[in-house]
Amino acid sequence: MTLPSGTHLNRYEILSKLGEGGMGEVFLAEDKGLRRKIALKVLRAQSTSDDRARMRLIREAQAAAALEHPNICAIYEVGESDGQTFISM
């Protein structure tokens, strides 16, 4: 599913891939509205149609957003764009 550089999801532009895991891939992206670099975790394409996977990603974002610690990233948004579910952090 790797998204190529230059792909846009809402206001985020993909710059490069950082890694991948069981649920999806993580990309370095630029928030065009706020002009800052962010990490964008995108749910795998085959999991997008799976409501349980989407809910698990949303719960992950909610759990991380409830925590405040220097070693835990801040969650900016959980969203969808062109059928892709993502977390920006």
Short mmCIF file of C-alpha atoms in Angstrom, two decimals:
data_model
loop_
_atom_site.label_atom_id
_atom_site.label_comp_id
_atom_site.label_asym_id
_atom_site.label_seq_id
_atom_site.Cartn_x
_atom_site.Cartn_y
_atom_site.Cartn_z
CA MET A 1 0.00 0.00 0.00
CA THR A 2 2.97 2.36 0.29
CA LEU A 3 1.84 5.87 -0.53
CA PRO A 4 4.21 7.72 -2.86
CA SER A 5 5.78 11.06 -1.96
CA GLY A 6 3.49 13.90 -2.88
CA THR A 7 0.28 12.04 -2.02
CA HIS A 8 -2.19 14.19 -0.09
CA LEU A 9 -4.50 13.01 2.70
CA ASN A 10 -6.57 16.01 3.71
CA ARG A 11 -4.05 18.74 4.53
CA TYR A 12 -1.12 16.33 4.89
CA GLU A 13 1.43 15.71 2.16
CA ILE A 14 3.40 12.44 2.30
CA LEU A 15 7.17 13.04 2.25
CA SER A 16 8.59 9.56 2.92
CA LYS A 17 7.88 6.23 4.58
CA LEU A 18 9.19 5.79 8.12
CA GLY A 19 8.11 2.23 8.87
CA GLU A 20 5.32 -0.31 9.01
CA GLY A 21 3.68 -2.67 11.44
CA GLY A 22 0.73 -4.98 11.82
CA MET A 23 -1.98 -2.35 11.40
CA GLY A 24 -0.47 -0.06 8.82
CA GLU A 25 2.35 2.16 7.70
CA VAL A 26 3.85 5.31 9.20
CA PHE A 27 4.93 8.20 7.01
CA LEU A 28 6.76 11.46 7.48
CA ALA A 29 4.33 14.08 6.23
CA GLU A 30 3.94 17.82 6.20
CA ASP A 31 0.88 19.51 7.64
CA LYS A 32 0.36 22.10 4.91
CA GLY A 33 -1.99 24.19 7.05
CA LEU A 34 0.37 24.58 10.02
CA ARG A 35 3.63 24.13 8.09
CA ARG A 36 5.07 21.46 10.35
CA LYS A 37 6.31 17.92 9.93
CA ILE A 38 4.22 15.16 11.46
CA ALA A 39 4.04 11.38 11.56
CA LEU A 40 1.01 9.95 9.78
CA LYS A 41 -0.08 6.40 10.64
CA VAL A 42 -2.26 5.03 7.84
CA LEU A 43 -4.38 1.91 8.26
CA ARG A 44 -3.60 -0.80 5.71
CA ALA A 45 -5.90 -0.73 2.67
CA GLN A 46 -7.30 -4.20 3.35
CA SER A 47 -8.10 -3.17 6.93
CA THR A 48 -9.95 0.01 5.94
CA SER A 49 -13.10 -1.96 5.14
CA ASP A 50 -12.77 -3.87 8.43
CA ASP A 51 -14.75 -1.92 11.04
CA ARG A 52 -12.91 -3.66 13.89
CA ALA A 53 -9.53 -2.53 12.53
CA ARG A 54 -10.80 1.04 12.10
CA MET A 55 -12.19 1.08 15.65
CA ARG A 56 -8.91 -0.35 17.02
CA LEU A 57 -6.98 2.47 15.31
CA ILE A 58 -9.40 5.05 16.75
CA ARG A 59 -9.09 3.52 20.24
CA GLU A 60 -5.30 3.61 19.91
CA ALA A 61 -5.46 7.32 19.08
CA GLN A 62 -7.86 8.02 21.96
CA ALA A 63 -5.67 6.15 24.43
CA ALA A 64 -2.52 7.99 23.32
CA ALA A 65 -4.34 11.34 23.35
CA ALA A 66 -5.34 10.77 26.99
CA LEU A 67 -1.68 10.51 28.04
CA GLU A 68 0.83 13.27 28.50
CA HIS A 69 4.48 12.30 28.72
CA PRO A 70 7.65 13.48 26.93
CA ASN A 71 8.12 10.01 25.41
CA ILE A 72 4.57 9.72 24.04
CA CYS A 73 3.68 11.55 20.85
CA ALA A 74 0.85 14.07 20.78
CA ILE A 75 -2.18 13.09 18.70
CA TYR A 76 -3.40 15.87 16.38
CA GLU A 77 -6.19 14.19 14.45
CA VAL A 78 -7.89 10.93 13.55
CA GLY A 79 -9.38 11.19 10.10
CA GLU A 80 -10.25 9.70 6.74
CA SER A 81 -9.39 10.82 3.24
CA ASP A 82 -10.10 8.97 0.00
CA GLY A 83 -10.95 5.82 1.93
CA GLN A 84 -7.74 5.95 4.01
CA THR A 85 -8.08 6.03 7.80
CA PHE A 86 -5.17 7.76 9.57
CA ILE A 87 -3.79 9.24 12.78
CA SER A 88 -1.66 12.39 12.63
CA MET A 89 0.83 12.81 15.44
#
